[in-house]
Amino acid sequence: KEYGFLDHAVCLKIAEEIAKEKFCKFSSFQEAMDAGIRVAIAYTTLGVVSTPLEGYTFFKIKKTKQDTDYISSYFSGPIRSAGGTAAAFSLVIIDYLRETFGYVKYDPTEQEIKRTVTETLDYHDYITNLQYLPTGQELKFIASNLPIQVNGEPSEEREVSNYKDLDRIETNRLRSGVCLILA
């Protein structure tokens, strides 16, 4: 009633209240935050999604170059088979919690930015044509400015063509979740 049916603010409020354990207690803060993200994404997609089980996988707390905590969110596939609004808004939900709970922004290295661009272009060229392929310049802008790290488990046998063995990216294999969320 406060925000209106299907208003995006509802998703943010749901995520925050669950992460703050307003309705139940969790075994850890990280588990509470994860549940908040999942329920908020399910709400924004009207529950017609694969994401609570597949698209959004989990998040980790990692260290910036200055040894402060940032959020690295893992995706393993599409949030929804058509359209990018839910995928993009999932990042807003995670970033909202990042800011609410005082985590710093992700500080990508130049190598990590180039890896993101190369990986998305490789995925489009060698795995499947993306519905929308951002330009290299757009991908660089996105990768340089996201306040959370978009990460993912390896999903393909093919390795990225360049920018391998990076400390904060656990695999050299292509990650469909990263490419689908960014594109």
N, CA, C and O of each residue as an XYZ file, in Angstrom:
732
protein
N       0.818     -1.205      0.000
C       0.000      0.000      0.000
C       0.857      1.263      0.000
O       0.493      2.271     -0.606
N       1.968      1.200      0.667
C       2.827      2.385      0.786
C       3.442      2.787     -0.552
O       3.506      3.975     -0.867
N       3.895      1.817     -1.338
C       4.606      2.115     -2.581
C       3.780      1.880     -3.832
O       4.061      2.469     -4.876
N       2.774      1.038     -3.747
C       1.988      0.688     -4.920
C       2.405     -0.666     -5.453
O       3.570     -1.053     -5.367
N       1.433     -1.383     -6.008
C       1.674     -2.729     -6.507
C       2.717     -2.714     -7.615
O       2.617     -1.925     -8.555
N       3.712     -3.578     -7.508
C       4.799     -3.769     -8.474
C       5.743     -2.578     -8.616
O       6.513     -2.524     -9.575
N       5.703     -1.647     -7.708
C       6.670     -0.549     -7.712
C       8.037     -1.134     -7.365
O       8.145     -1.993     -6.489
N       9.068     -0.672     -8.044
C      10.417     -1.193     -7.783
C      10.891     -0.915     -6.360
O      11.752     -1.628     -5.843
N      10.338      0.111     -5.728
C      10.713      0.401     -4.348
C      10.337     -0.752     -3.422
O      10.987     -0.965     -2.399
N       9.282     -1.501     -3.780
C       8.886     -2.651     -2.974
C      10.015     -3.675     -2.927
O      10.302     -4.246     -1.875
N      10.648     -3.902     -4.066
C      11.765     -4.864     -4.118
C      12.880     -4.461     -3.178
O      13.437     -5.294     -2.462
N      13.199     -3.187     -3.184
C      14.290     -2.712     -2.340
C      13.932     -2.845     -0.863
O      14.771     -3.227     -0.048
N      12.690     -2.531     -0.524
C      12.238     -2.642      0.859
C      12.222     -4.104      1.311
O      12.634     -4.421      2.427
N      11.742     -4.990      0.435
C      11.747     -6.422      0.743
C      13.174     -6.901      1.022
O      13.432     -7.559      2.030
N      14.083     -6.567      0.128
C      15.478     -6.995      0.284
C      16.058     -6.500      1.605
O      16.712     -7.254      2.327
N      15.817     -5.236      1.914
C      16.360     -4.648      3.142
C      15.755     -5.287      4.388
O      16.482     -5.633      5.319
N      14.435     -5.445      4.416
C      13.788     -5.994      5.608
C      14.201     -7.448      5.861
O      14.411     -7.845      7.007
N      14.314     -8.231      4.798
C      14.753     -9.622      4.984
C      16.204     -9.656      5.440
O      16.550    -10.417      6.345
N      17.058     -8.842      4.825
C      18.472     -8.815      5.221
C      18.652     -8.344      6.660
O      19.598     -8.750      7.334
N      17.747     -7.487      7.131
C      17.797     -7.021      8.524
C      17.085     -7.986      9.477
O      16.933     -7.699     10.664
N      16.654     -9.127      8.945
C      16.024    -10.195      9.713
C      14.748     -9.738     10.427
O      14.491    -10.123     11.568
N      13.964     -8.921      9.744
C      12.710     -8.433     10.309
C      11.690     -9.559     10.501
O      10.889     -9.507     11.435
N      11.706    -10.556      9.647
C      10.684    -11.602      9.667
C      11.168    -12.918     10.266
O      10.369    -13.683     10.807
N      12.441    -13.184     10.178
C      12.992    -14.407     10.747
C      14.496    -14.242     10.909
O      15.098    -13.325     10.351
N      15.082    -15.130     11.668
C      16.519    -15.110     11.899
C      17.199    -16.098     10.955
O      16.647    -17.149     10.630
N      18.397    -15.744     10.526
C      19.198    -16.601      9.657
C      20.458    -16.999     10.402
O      20.783    -16.426     11.442
N      21.165    -17.980      9.867
C      22.376    -18.446     10.550
C      23.525    -17.464     10.429
O      24.471    -17.512     11.215
N      23.448    -16.559      9.436
C      24.499    -15.557      9.272
C      23.934    -14.340      8.556
O      22.882    -14.410      7.920
N      24.634    -13.244      8.666
C      24.215    -12.039      7.964
C      24.253    -12.265      6.449
O      23.375    -11.800      5.722
N      25.266    -12.974      5.989
C      25.389    -13.236      4.561
C      24.191    -14.048      4.051
O      23.702    -13.790      2.952
N      23.720    -15.009      4.819
C      22.553    -15.793      4.437
C      21.293    -14.910      4.396
O      20.456    -15.062      3.507
N      21.164    -14.002      5.347
C      20.024    -13.089      5.375
C      20.036    -12.167      4.156
O      18.999    -11.941      3.532
N      21.191    -11.648      3.827
C      21.307    -10.760      2.678
C      21.013    -11.518      1.382
O      20.344    -10.994      0.492
N      21.508    -12.735      1.280
C      21.260    -13.567      0.111
C      19.761    -13.830     -0.063
O      19.240    -13.749     -1.176
N      19.075    -14.142      1.026
C      17.627    -14.376      0.967
C      16.900    -13.109      0.540
O      15.951    -13.176     -0.241
N      17.329    -11.961      1.039
C      16.721    -10.696      0.641
C      16.846    -10.448     -0.852
O      15.894    -10.012     -1.499
N      18.008    -10.723     -1.390
C      18.238    -10.554     -2.832
C      17.314    -11.475     -3.615
O      16.673    -11.043     -4.573
N      17.242    -12.725     -3.220
C      16.437    -13.714     -3.952
C      14.947    -13.369     -3.945
O      14.286    -13.426     -4.983
N      14.427    -13.016     -2.782
C      13.000    -12.703     -2.692
C      12.693    -11.427     -3.478
O      11.666    -11.349     -4.151
N      13.568    -10.437     -3.398
C      13.340     -9.191     -4.135
C      13.355     -9.426     -5.647
O      12.534     -8.860     -6.368
N      14.277    -10.250     -6.126
C      14.312    -10.553     -7.562
C      13.063    -11.340     -7.965
O      12.488    -11.094     -9.026
N      12.648    -12.275     -7.128
C      11.430    -13.037     -7.428
C      10.227    -12.104     -7.505
O       9.358    -12.286     -8.358
N      10.167    -11.110     -6.626
C       9.052    -10.157     -6.655
C       9.079     -9.324     -7.939
O       8.049     -9.154     -8.591
N      10.234     -8.815     -8.294
C      10.311     -7.948     -9.466
C      10.001     -8.690    -10.759
O       9.582     -8.075    -11.740
N      10.200     -9.988    -10.773
C       9.915    -10.787    -11.971
C       8.586    -11.527    -11.850
O       8.273    -12.372    -12.688
N       7.810    -11.221    -10.826
C       6.513    -11.861    -10.574
C       6.638    -13.363    -10.370
O       5.670    -14.100    -10.555
N       7.800    -13.810     -9.999
C       8.016    -15.220     -9.722
C       8.120    -16.103    -10.964
O       8.232    -17.325    -10.855
N       8.084    -15.485    -12.140
C       8.170    -16.249    -13.389
C       9.618    -16.212    -13.853
O       9.943    -15.610    -14.876
N      10.478    -16.866    -13.085
C      11.909    -16.761    -13.339
C      12.614    -18.057    -12.990
O      12.061    -18.933    -12.325
N      13.819    -18.152    -13.445
C      14.692    -19.216    -12.993
C      15.640    -18.697    -11.923
O      16.339    -19.482    -11.282
N      15.672    -17.397    -11.724
C      16.712    -16.785    -10.911
C      16.838    -17.257     -9.473
O      17.969    -17.457     -9.031
N      15.762    -17.453     -8.696
C      16.029    -17.849     -7.307
C      16.837    -19.139     -7.217
O      17.500    -19.391     -6.211
N      16.783    -19.946     -8.259
C      17.540    -21.192     -8.263
C      18.731    -21.151     -9.204
O      19.729    -21.826     -8.949
N      18.660    -20.382    -10.283
C      19.685    -20.473    -11.316
C      20.356    -19.153    -11.681
O      21.579    -19.052    -11.586
N      19.603    -18.143    -12.092
C      20.204    -16.916    -12.626
C      21.160    -16.248    -11.659
O      22.364    -16.188    -11.906
N      20.617    -15.740    -10.548
C      21.463    -15.223     -9.477
C      21.866    -16.425     -8.643
O      21.002    -17.176     -8.191
N      23.157    -16.622     -8.430
C      23.631    -17.810     -7.732
C      23.956    -17.531     -6.268
O      23.431    -18.197     -5.376
N      24.813    -16.555     -6.020
C      25.208    -16.208     -4.659
C      26.069    -14.958     -4.729
O      26.308    -14.429     -5.814
N      26.528    -14.489     -3.597
C      27.502    -13.400     -3.577
C      28.595    -13.742     -2.576
O      28.415    -14.558     -1.672
N      29.723    -13.095     -2.768
C      30.844    -13.220     -1.843
C      31.280    -11.820     -1.442
O      31.100    -10.854     -2.183
N      31.844    -11.740     -0.277
C      32.490    -10.509      0.160
C      33.970    -10.668     -0.175
O      34.621    -11.612      0.272
N      34.482     -9.744     -0.956
C      35.892     -9.786     -1.358
C      36.570     -8.487     -0.930
O      35.928     -7.575     -0.408
N      37.867     -8.425     -1.158
C      38.662     -7.270     -0.725
C      39.047     -6.383     -1.903
O      39.434     -6.872     -2.964
N      38.935     -5.084     -1.702
C      39.401     -4.121     -2.690
C      40.924     -4.049     -2.636
O      41.566     -4.709     -1.819
N      41.480     -3.240     -3.517
C      42.936     -3.047     -3.510
C      43.396     -2.378     -2.213
O      44.561     -2.486     -1.830
N      42.467     -1.683     -1.537
C      42.785     -1.024     -0.270
C      42.397     -1.888      0.932
O      42.397     -1.409      2.066
N      42.063     -3.169      0.686
C      41.731     -4.146      1.720
C      40.433     -3.821      2.471
O      40.323     -4.081      3.669
N      39.451     -3.249      1.757
C      38.123     -3.054      2.326
C      37.151     -3.985      1.612
O      37.426     -4.454      0.508
N      36.016     -4.248      2.246
C      35.067     -5.232      1.730
C      34.180     -4.671      0.626
O      33.644     -3.569      0.739
N      34.034     -5.448     -0.442
C      33.090     -5.137     -1.510
C      32.300     -6.392     -1.842
O      32.662     -7.488     -1.415
N      31.210     -6.235     -2.609
C      30.345     -7.353     -2.965
C      30.640     -7.818     -4.385
O      30.688     -7.025     -5.325
N      30.833     -9.117     -4.512
C      30.998     -9.772     -5.799
C      29.789    -10.691     -5.975
O      29.653    -11.687     -5.263
N      28.912    -10.354     -6.926
C      27.680    -11.125     -7.131
C      27.871    -12.114     -8.274
O      28.406    -11.765     -9.326
N      27.432    -13.346     -8.060
C      27.618    -14.421     -9.027
C      26.306    -14.736     -9.735
O      25.253    -14.874     -9.111
N      26.402    -14.843    -11.041
C      25.257    -15.196    -11.873
C      25.654    -16.394    -12.718
O      26.787    -16.490    -13.188
N      24.703    -17.311    -12.906
C      25.013    -18.516    -13.666
C      24.179    -18.645    -14.931
O      24.332    -19.614    -15.674
N      23.328    -17.712    -15.179
C      22.492    -17.792    -16.373
C      21.564    -16.611    -16.444
O      21.742    -15.627    -15.726
N      20.579    -16.701    -17.300
C      19.672    -15.558    -17.463
C      18.746    -15.409    -16.269
O      18.373    -16.395    -15.632
N      18.380    -14.176    -15.971
C      17.366    -13.903    -14.964
C      16.011    -14.279    -15.543
O      15.154    -14.846    -14.866
N      15.852    -13.954    -16.782
C      14.594    -14.205    -17.474
C      14.949    -14.441    -18.934
O      15.884    -13.827    -19.449
N      14.229    -15.305    -19.592
C      14.614    -15.651    -20.961
C      14.397    -14.518    -21.956
O      14.991    -14.539    -23.034
N      13.578    -13.543    -21.635
C      13.365    -12.424    -22.553
C      13.429    -11.120    -21.770
O      12.905    -11.031    -20.660
N      14.063    -10.123    -22.339
C      14.131     -8.814    -21.709
C      15.258     -8.701    -20.703
O      15.681     -9.695    -20.113
N      15.740     -7.482    -20.513
C      16.870     -7.273    -19.626
C      16.557     -6.476    -18.381
O      17.446     -6.241    -17.562
N      15.298     -6.048    -18.216
C      14.972     -5.207    -17.068
C      15.229     -5.924    -15.754
O      15.833     -5.348    -14.849
N      14.789     -7.153    -15.631
C      14.986     -7.904    -14.380
C      16.470     -8.116    -14.106
O      16.915     -8.016    -12.963
N      17.225     -8.407    -15.145
C      18.664     -8.607    -14.975
C      19.324     -7.327    -14.477
O      20.104     -7.345    -13.525
N      19.002     -6.223    -15.131
C      19.589     -4.947    -14.727
C      19.143     -4.565    -13.316
O      19.939     -4.080    -12.512
N      17.867     -4.789    -13.028
C      17.378     -4.388    -11.704
C      17.938     -5.271    -10.601
O      18.033     -4.828     -9.457
N      18.310     -6.502    -10.911
C      18.936     -7.340     -9.887
C      20.221     -6.686     -9.377
O      20.556     -6.799     -8.198
N      20.927     -6.010    -10.263
C      22.146     -5.300     -9.846
C      21.810     -4.109     -8.957
O      22.549     -3.797     -8.024
N      20.692     -3.444     -9.246
C      20.245     -2.327     -8.406
C      19.919     -2.839     -7.003
O      20.290     -2.212     -6.010
N      19.228     -3.973     -6.920
C      18.881     -4.555     -5.615
C      20.149     -4.860     -4.810
O      20.247     -4.505     -3.636
N      21.093     -5.506     -5.440
C      22.338     -5.860     -4.743
C      23.106     -4.606     -4.345
O      23.654     -4.529     -3.245
N      23.142     -3.625     -5.243
C      23.839     -2.385     -4.914
C      23.141     -1.635     -3.787
O      23.802     -1.021     -2.949
N      21.825     -1.678     -3.759
C      21.077     -1.029     -2.675
C      21.488     -1.629     -1.327
O      21.714     -0.902     -0.360
N      21.581     -2.951     -1.273
C      22.019     -3.593     -0.029
C      23.483     -3.291      0.267
O      23.867     -3.125      1.425
N      24.292     -3.223     -0.774
C      25.706     -2.854     -0.599
C      25.802     -1.518      0.125
O      26.536     -1.369      1.102
N      25.049     -0.559     -0.375
C      25.099      0.778      0.210
C      24.446      0.805      1.597
O      24.971      1.432      2.517
N      23.324      0.138      1.744
C      22.612      0.101      3.027
C      23.494     -0.439      4.143
O      23.457      0.061      5.267
N      24.290     -1.462      3.831
C      25.098     -2.100      4.861
C      26.557     -1.660      4.859
O      27.380     -2.248      5.561
N      26.882     -0.639      4.084
C      28.184      0.005      4.187
C      29.348     -0.658      3.492
O      30.498     -0.417      3.859
N      29.084     -1.492      2.493
C      30.194     -2.054      1.726
C      30.681     -1.022      0.716
O      29.891     -0.238      0.189
N      31.965     -1.024      0.453
C      32.531     -0.068     -0.505
C      32.246     -0.523     -1.925
O      31.824     -1.655     -2.159
N      32.483      0.372     -2.860
C      32.293      0.049     -4.271
C      33.445     -0.822     -4.766
O      34.584     -0.714     -4.313
N      33.102     -1.676     -5.701
C      34.088     -2.509     -6.379
C      35.061     -1.607     -7.133
O      34.657     -0.621     -7.751
N      36.324     -1.947     -7.078
C      37.381     -1.146     -7.707
C      38.103     -1.974     -8.775
O      39.200     -2.475     -8.529
N      37.495     -2.120     -9.957
C      38.096     -3.009    -10.961
C      39.458     -2.520    -11.434
O      39.703     -1.322    -11.572
N      40.331     -3.486    -11.676
C      41.620     -3.154    -12.267
C      41.431     -2.995    -13.774
O      40.402     -3.400    -14.314
N      42.394     -2.423    -14.439
C      42.331     -2.286    -15.891
C      42.248     -3.657    -16.560
O      41.558     -3.823    -17.566
N      42.958     -4.640    -15.994
C      42.912     -6.006    -16.524
C      41.520     -6.620    -16.367
O      41.043     -7.307    -17.271
N      40.861     -6.378    -15.225
C      39.517     -6.905    -14.994
C      38.501     -6.262    -15.944
O      37.591     -6.932    -16.431
N      38.660     -4.982    -16.198
C      37.782     -4.287    -17.144
C      37.952     -4.875    -18.544
O      36.971     -5.169    -19.228
N      39.199     -5.040    -18.956
C      39.464     -5.614    -20.283
C      38.981     -7.055    -20.368
O      38.517     -7.488    -21.423
N      39.083     -7.798    -19.285
C      38.585     -9.176    -19.259
C      37.078     -9.183    -19.498
O      36.579     -9.994    -20.278
N      36.353     -8.293    -18.838
C      34.901     -8.218    -18.993
C      34.514     -7.938    -20.434
O      33.620     -8.588    -20.977
N      35.172     -6.989    -21.049
C      34.891     -6.648    -22.450
C      35.194     -7.842    -23.344
O      34.354     -8.249    -24.147
N      36.377     -8.399    -23.208
C      36.804     -9.528    -24.043
C      35.893    -10.729    -23.847
O      35.501    -11.379    -24.816
N      35.557    -11.024    -22.613
C      34.729    -12.199    -22.329
C      33.333    -12.069    -22.948
O      32.812    -13.033    -23.509
N      32.738    -10.904    -22.849
C      31.405    -10.704    -23.426
C      31.444    -10.812    -24.945
O      30.561    -11.418    -25.553
N      32.449    -10.234    -25.546
C      32.588    -10.329    -27.008
C      32.883    -11.769    -27.433
O      32.341    -12.238    -28.434
N      33.732    -12.471    -26.689
C      34.010    -13.885    -26.977
C      32.735    -14.725    -26.855
O      32.471    -15.581    -27.699
N      31.966    -14.487    -25.828
C      30.730    -15.234    -25.617
C      29.790    -15.046    -26.805
O      29.195    -16.003    -27.299
N      29.667    -13.813    -27.249
C      28.809    -13.516    -28.396
C      29.338    -14.183    -29.669
O      28.563    -14.741    -30.446
N      30.636    -14.127    -29.879
C      31.236    -14.662    -31.107
C      31.290    -16.189    -31.146
O      31.083    -16.784    -32.204
N      31.566    -16.832    -30.004
C      31.842    -18.264    -30.005
C      30.771    -19.150    -29.373
O      30.724    -20.350    -29.643
N      29.911    -18.573    -28.535
C      28.929    -19.398    -27.826
C      27.518    -19.169    -28.382
O      26.893    -20.105    -28.880
N      27.029    -17.967    -28.304
C      25.690    -17.666    -28.818
C      25.561    -16.163    -29.044
O      26.147    -15.359    -28.319
N      24.801    -15.808    -30.041
C      24.555    -14.390    -30.292
C      23.686    -13.827    -29.177
O      22.596    -14.333    -28.908
N      24.170    -12.793    -28.543
C      23.405    -12.134    -27.496
C      22.275    -11.324    -28.132
O      22.414    -10.807    -29.240
N      21.162    -11.222    -27.419
C      20.018    -10.459    -27.933
C      20.445     -9.025    -28.224
O      20.056     -8.451    -29.241
N      21.235     -8.456    -27.340
C      21.817     -7.126    -27.556
C      23.280     -7.219    -27.185
O      23.616     -7.662    -26.086
N      24.139     -6.815    -28.070
C      25.574     -6.812    -27.796
C      26.043     -5.372    -27.649
O      26.107     -4.635    -28.633
N      26.374     -4.963    -26.419
C      26.923     -3.625    -26.247
C      28.237     -3.492    -27.009
O      28.929     -4.484    -27.238
N      28.574     -2.291    -27.395
C      29.853     -2.049    -28.054
C      30.977     -2.242    -27.038
O      30.735     -2.260    -25.831
N      32.178     -2.381    -27.523
C      33.324     -2.472    -26.629
C      33.415     -1.271    -25.706
O      33.740     -1.410    -24.527
N      33.128     -0.095    -26.240
C      33.160      1.128    -25.434
C      32.077      1.096    -24.343
O      32.331      1.494    -23.206
N      30.876      0.623    -24.690
C      29.805      0.514    -23.699
C      30.162     -0.499    -22.617
O      29.944     -0.252    -21.431
N      30.712     -1.641    -23.029
C      31.111     -2.655    -22.055
C      32.200     -2.128    -21.122
O      32.179     -2.400    -19.921
N      33.136     -1.387    -21.667
C      34.196     -0.802    -20.842
C      33.606      0.171    -19.825
O      34.013      0.180    -18.663
N      32.653      0.986    -20.256
C      31.995      1.934    -19.353
C      31.264      1.191    -18.230
O      31.379      1.541    -17.056
N      30.512      0.162    -18.618
C      29.771     -0.627    -17.627
C      30.739     -1.265    -16.630
O      30.570     -1.128    -15.418
N      31.742     -1.955    -17.143
C      32.697     -2.664    -16.276
C      33.480     -1.714    -15.379
O      33.888     -2.092    -14.281
N      33.690     -0.507    -15.830
C      34.456      0.475    -15.052
C      33.635      1.119    -13.943
O      34.193      1.607    -12.960
N      32.315      1.123    -14.093
C      31.483      1.927    -13.203
C      30.504      1.170    -12.320
O      29.869      1.783    -11.463
N      30.360     -0.116    -12.492
C      29.446     -0.850    -11.620
C      29.994     -0.869    -10.194
O      31.175     -1.151     -9.992
N      29.157     -0.574     -9.211
C      29.632     -0.547     -7.823
C      29.754     -1.920     -7.187
O      30.287     -2.049     -6.085
N      29.258     -2.956     -7.876
C      29.449     -4.335     -7.427
C      30.128     -5.100     -8.551
O      29.999     -4.734     -9.720
N      30.840     -6.142     -8.211
C      31.477     -6.965     -9.233
C      30.460     -7.977     -9.747
O      29.866     -8.717     -8.963
N      30.262     -8.012    -11.054
C      29.431     -9.040    -11.668
C      30.359    -10.209    -11.966
O      31.307    -10.085    -12.741
N      30.077    -11.333    -11.346
C      30.959    -12.480    -11.410
C      30.131    -13.710    -11.749
O      28.911    -13.618    -11.886
N      30.772    -14.841    -11.885
C      30.018    -16.050    -12.177
C      30.889    -17.276    -12.224
O      32.111    -17.202    -12.352
N      30.227    -18.403    -12.117
C      30.881    -19.688    -12.233
C      31.167    -19.958    -13.711
O      30.442    -19.455    -14.570
N      32.191    -20.728    -14.026
C      32.442    -21.060    -15.429
C      31.287    -21.889    -15.988
O      30.782    -22.790    -15.319
N      30.876    -21.580    -17.210
C      29.744    -22.303    -17.799
C      30.095    -22.956    -19.132
O      29.346    -23.801    -19.621
N      31.205    -22.581    -19.712
C      31.582    -23.075    -21.035
C      32.951    -23.741    -20.952
O      33.740    -23.440    -20.056
N      33.226    -24.633    -21.875
C      34.538    -25.271    -21.945
C      35.586    -24.303    -22.503
O      36.766    -24.399    -22.165
N      35.156    -23.381    -23.347
C      36.061    -22.421    -23.977
C      36.561    -21.403    -22.949
O      35.804    -20.910    -22.113
N      37.839    -21.112    -23.038
C      38.421    -20.082    -22.188
C      38.330    -18.725    -22.865
O      38.237    -18.627    -24.088
N      38.359    -17.693    -22.056
C      38.413    -16.331    -22.584
C      39.692    -16.194    -23.404
O      40.709    -16.807    -23.079
N      39.643    -15.399    -24.459
C      40.791    -15.325    -25.364
C      41.955    -14.515    -24.813
O      43.069    -14.625    -25.325
N      41.731    -13.717    -23.799
C      42.792    -12.876    -23.253
C      42.426    -12.503    -21.815
O      41.296    -12.729    -21.382
N      43.360    -11.943    -21.091
C      43.164    -11.479    -19.714
C      42.800    -12.636    -18.794
O      41.736    -12.651    -18.175
N      43.685    -13.581    -18.720
C      43.502    -14.791    -17.922
C      44.272    -14.682    -16.608
O      45.101    -13.791    -16.424
N      43.979    -15.603    -15.708
C      44.689    -15.752    -14.433
C      44.658    -14.474    -13.602
O      45.684    -14.042    -13.075
N      43.485    -13.877    -13.488
C      43.321    -12.672    -12.683
C      42.948    -13.064    -11.254
O      42.160    -13.987    -11.047
N      43.503    -12.374    -10.286
C      43.325    -12.731     -8.881
C      41.867    -12.760     -8.431
O      41.470    -13.662     -7.693
N      41.067    -11.793     -8.860
C      39.702    -11.698     -8.344
C      38.654    -12.320     -9.278
O      37.453    -12.162     -9.055
N      39.103    -13.016    -10.307
C      38.213    -13.790    -11.178
C      38.740    -15.218    -11.143
O      39.848    -15.494    -11.601
N      37.932    -16.124    -10.594
C      38.412    -17.461    -10.241
C      38.617    -18.414    -11.407
O      39.157    -19.501    -11.206
N      38.210    -18.054    -12.614
C      38.295    -18.979    -13.730
C      38.728    -18.277    -15.006
O      38.532    -17.073    -15.165
N      39.311    -19.035    -15.899
C      39.629    -18.521    -17.232
C      38.543    -18.893    -18.243
O      38.531    -18.388    -19.366
N      37.637    -19.774    -17.837
C      36.569    -20.199    -18.735
C      35.494    -19.122    -18.835
O      35.309    -18.317    -17.922
N      34.792    -19.126    -19.962
C      33.707    -18.168    -20.170
C      32.589    -18.408    -19.161
O      32.285    -19.546    -18.805
N      31.987    -17.315    -18.712
C      30.928    -17.346    -17.706
C      29.662    -16.739    -18.310
O      29.568    -15.521    -18.460
N      28.701    -17.574    -18.653
C      27.492    -17.079    -19.319
C      26.737    -16.078    -18.468
O      26.201    -15.102    -18.993
N      26.684    -16.303    -17.158
C      25.943    -15.393    -16.288
C      26.467    -13.972    -16.362
O      25.685    -13.024    -16.428
N      27.778    -13.817    -16.352
C      28.390    -12.485    -16.451
C      27.997    -11.815    -17.765
O      27.568    -10.662    -17.783
N      28.149    -12.548    -18.854
C      27.879    -11.984    -20.173
C      26.409    -11.634    -20.368
O      26.088    -10.600    -20.953
N      25.515    -12.493    -19.877
C      24.086    -12.242    -20.038
C      23.627    -11.059    -19.195
O      22.809    -10.258    -19.649
N      24.142    -10.940    -17.975
C      23.752     -9.814    -17.127
C      24.266     -8.499    -17.704
O      23.530     -7.514    -17.748
N      25.509     -8.475    -18.142
C      26.094     -7.234    -18.656
C      25.492     -6.817    -19.992
O      25.350     -5.625    -20.262
N      25.141     -7.779    -20.820
C      24.587     -7.447    -22.135
C      23.090     -7.145    -22.027
O      22.447     -6.844    -23.033
